[in-house]
mmCIF file of C-alpha atoms in Angstrom:
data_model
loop_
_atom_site.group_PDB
_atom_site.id
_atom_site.type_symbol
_atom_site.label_atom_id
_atom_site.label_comp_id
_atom_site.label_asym_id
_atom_site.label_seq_id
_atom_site.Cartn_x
_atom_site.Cartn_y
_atom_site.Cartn_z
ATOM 1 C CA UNK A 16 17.732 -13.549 -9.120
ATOM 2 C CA UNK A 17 14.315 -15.157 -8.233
ATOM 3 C CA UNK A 18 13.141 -12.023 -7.875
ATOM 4 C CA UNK A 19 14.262 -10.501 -11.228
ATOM 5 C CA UNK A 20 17.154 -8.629 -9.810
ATOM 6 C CA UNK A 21 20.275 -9.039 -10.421
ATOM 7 C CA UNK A 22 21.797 -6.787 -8.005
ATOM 8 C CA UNK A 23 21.554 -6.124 -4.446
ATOM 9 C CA UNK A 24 19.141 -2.923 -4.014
ATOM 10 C CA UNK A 25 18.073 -0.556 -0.979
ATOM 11 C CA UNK A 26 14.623 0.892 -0.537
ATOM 12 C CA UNK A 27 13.074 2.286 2.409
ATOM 13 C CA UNK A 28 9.310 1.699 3.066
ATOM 14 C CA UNK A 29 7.117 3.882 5.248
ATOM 15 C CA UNK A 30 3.427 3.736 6.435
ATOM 16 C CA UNK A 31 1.437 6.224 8.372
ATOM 17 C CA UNK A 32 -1.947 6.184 9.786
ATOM 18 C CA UNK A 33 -4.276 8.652 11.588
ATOM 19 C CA UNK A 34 -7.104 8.003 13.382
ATOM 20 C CA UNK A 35 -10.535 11.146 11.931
ATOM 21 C CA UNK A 36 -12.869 9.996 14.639
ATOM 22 C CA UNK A 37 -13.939 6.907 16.106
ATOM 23 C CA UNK A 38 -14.931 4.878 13.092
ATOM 24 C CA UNK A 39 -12.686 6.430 10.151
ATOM 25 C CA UNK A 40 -9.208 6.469 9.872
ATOM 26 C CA UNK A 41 -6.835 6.830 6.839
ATOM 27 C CA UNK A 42 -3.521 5.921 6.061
ATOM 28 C CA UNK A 43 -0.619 5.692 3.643
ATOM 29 C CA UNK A 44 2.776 4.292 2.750
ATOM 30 C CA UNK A 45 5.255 4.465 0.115
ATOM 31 C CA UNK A 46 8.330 2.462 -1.046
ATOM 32 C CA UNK A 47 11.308 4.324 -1.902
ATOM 33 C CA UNK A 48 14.852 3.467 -3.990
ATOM 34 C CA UNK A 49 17.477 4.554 -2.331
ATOM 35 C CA UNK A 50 19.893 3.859 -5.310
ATOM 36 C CA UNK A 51 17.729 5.479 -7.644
ATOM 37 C CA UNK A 52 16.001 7.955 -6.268
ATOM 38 C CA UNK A 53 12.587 7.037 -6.994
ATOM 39 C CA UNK A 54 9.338 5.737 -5.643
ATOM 40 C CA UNK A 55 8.858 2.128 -6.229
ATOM 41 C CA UNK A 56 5.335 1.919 -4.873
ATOM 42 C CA UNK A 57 2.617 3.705 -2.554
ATOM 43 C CA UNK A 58 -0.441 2.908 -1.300
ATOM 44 C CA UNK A 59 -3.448 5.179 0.070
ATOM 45 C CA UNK A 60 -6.080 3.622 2.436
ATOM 46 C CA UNK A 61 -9.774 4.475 4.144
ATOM 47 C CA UNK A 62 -11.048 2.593 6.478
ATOM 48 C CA UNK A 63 -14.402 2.603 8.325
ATOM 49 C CA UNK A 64 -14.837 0.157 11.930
ATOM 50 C CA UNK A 65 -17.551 -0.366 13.968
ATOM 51 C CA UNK A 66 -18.788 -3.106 16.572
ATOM 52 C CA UNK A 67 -20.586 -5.312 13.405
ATOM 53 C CA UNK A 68 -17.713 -5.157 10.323
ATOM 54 C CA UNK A 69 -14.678 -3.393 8.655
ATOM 55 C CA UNK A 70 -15.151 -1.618 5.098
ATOM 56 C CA UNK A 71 -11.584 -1.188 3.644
ATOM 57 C CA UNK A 72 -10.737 1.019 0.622
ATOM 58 C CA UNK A 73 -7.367 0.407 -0.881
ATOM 59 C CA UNK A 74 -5.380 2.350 -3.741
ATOM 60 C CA UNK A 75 -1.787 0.723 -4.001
ATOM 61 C CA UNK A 76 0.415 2.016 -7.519
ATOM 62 C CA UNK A 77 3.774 0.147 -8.230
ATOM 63 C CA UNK A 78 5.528 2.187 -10.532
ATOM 64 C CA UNK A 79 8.927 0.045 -11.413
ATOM 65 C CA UNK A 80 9.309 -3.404 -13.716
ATOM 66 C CA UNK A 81 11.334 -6.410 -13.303
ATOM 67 C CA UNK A 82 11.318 -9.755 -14.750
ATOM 68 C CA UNK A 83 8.192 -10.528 -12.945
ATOM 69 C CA UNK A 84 6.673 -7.396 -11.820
ATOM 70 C CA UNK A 85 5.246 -5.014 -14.379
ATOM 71 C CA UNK A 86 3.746 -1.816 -13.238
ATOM 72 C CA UNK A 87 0.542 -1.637 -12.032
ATOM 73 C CA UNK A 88 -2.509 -0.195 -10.225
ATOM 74 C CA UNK A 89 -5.233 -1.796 -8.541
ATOM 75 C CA UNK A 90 -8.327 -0.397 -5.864
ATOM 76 C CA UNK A 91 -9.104 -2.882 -3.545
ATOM 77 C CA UNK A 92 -12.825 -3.522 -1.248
ATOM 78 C CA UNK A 93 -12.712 -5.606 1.874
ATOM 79 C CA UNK A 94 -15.205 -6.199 3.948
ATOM 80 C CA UNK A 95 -14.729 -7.562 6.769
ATOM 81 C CA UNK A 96 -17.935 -9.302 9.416
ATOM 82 C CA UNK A 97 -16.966 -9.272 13.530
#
């Protein structure tokens, strides 16, 4: 109920990631409803690493509502300094 679910619910959430070359890599994960059938969320990521920083580049959906969740989309930047 904190939440904003009344019922007990089963997803399934996968991630994958691949390694291009020595500095790139991508990856990407979804959330999936079991009960419904349907995607709850997914996210698609590229990522650059060398010796001096990280550069992150983040696309993450959510496509279901609750009582505190609406749907959404947001791209995310992170930079990171070693």
């Amino acid at each position: 109920p904190e939440l904003g679910f009344d019922t007990d619910q089963q997803d399934i959430f996968g991630f994958f990631s691949m390694r291009l070359t020595d500095t790139w890599s991508v990856a990407a994960g979804a959330r999936y409803d079991i009960d419904e059938g349907q995607i709850l969320s997914d996210t698609i990521q590229v990522r650059y690493t060398d010796d001096c920083f990280v550069m992150c580049v983040a696309d993450d959906q959510i496509y279901y509502q609750s009582l505190s969740i609406d749907t959404d989309r947001s791209l995310m930047f992170r930079l990171e300094f070693k």
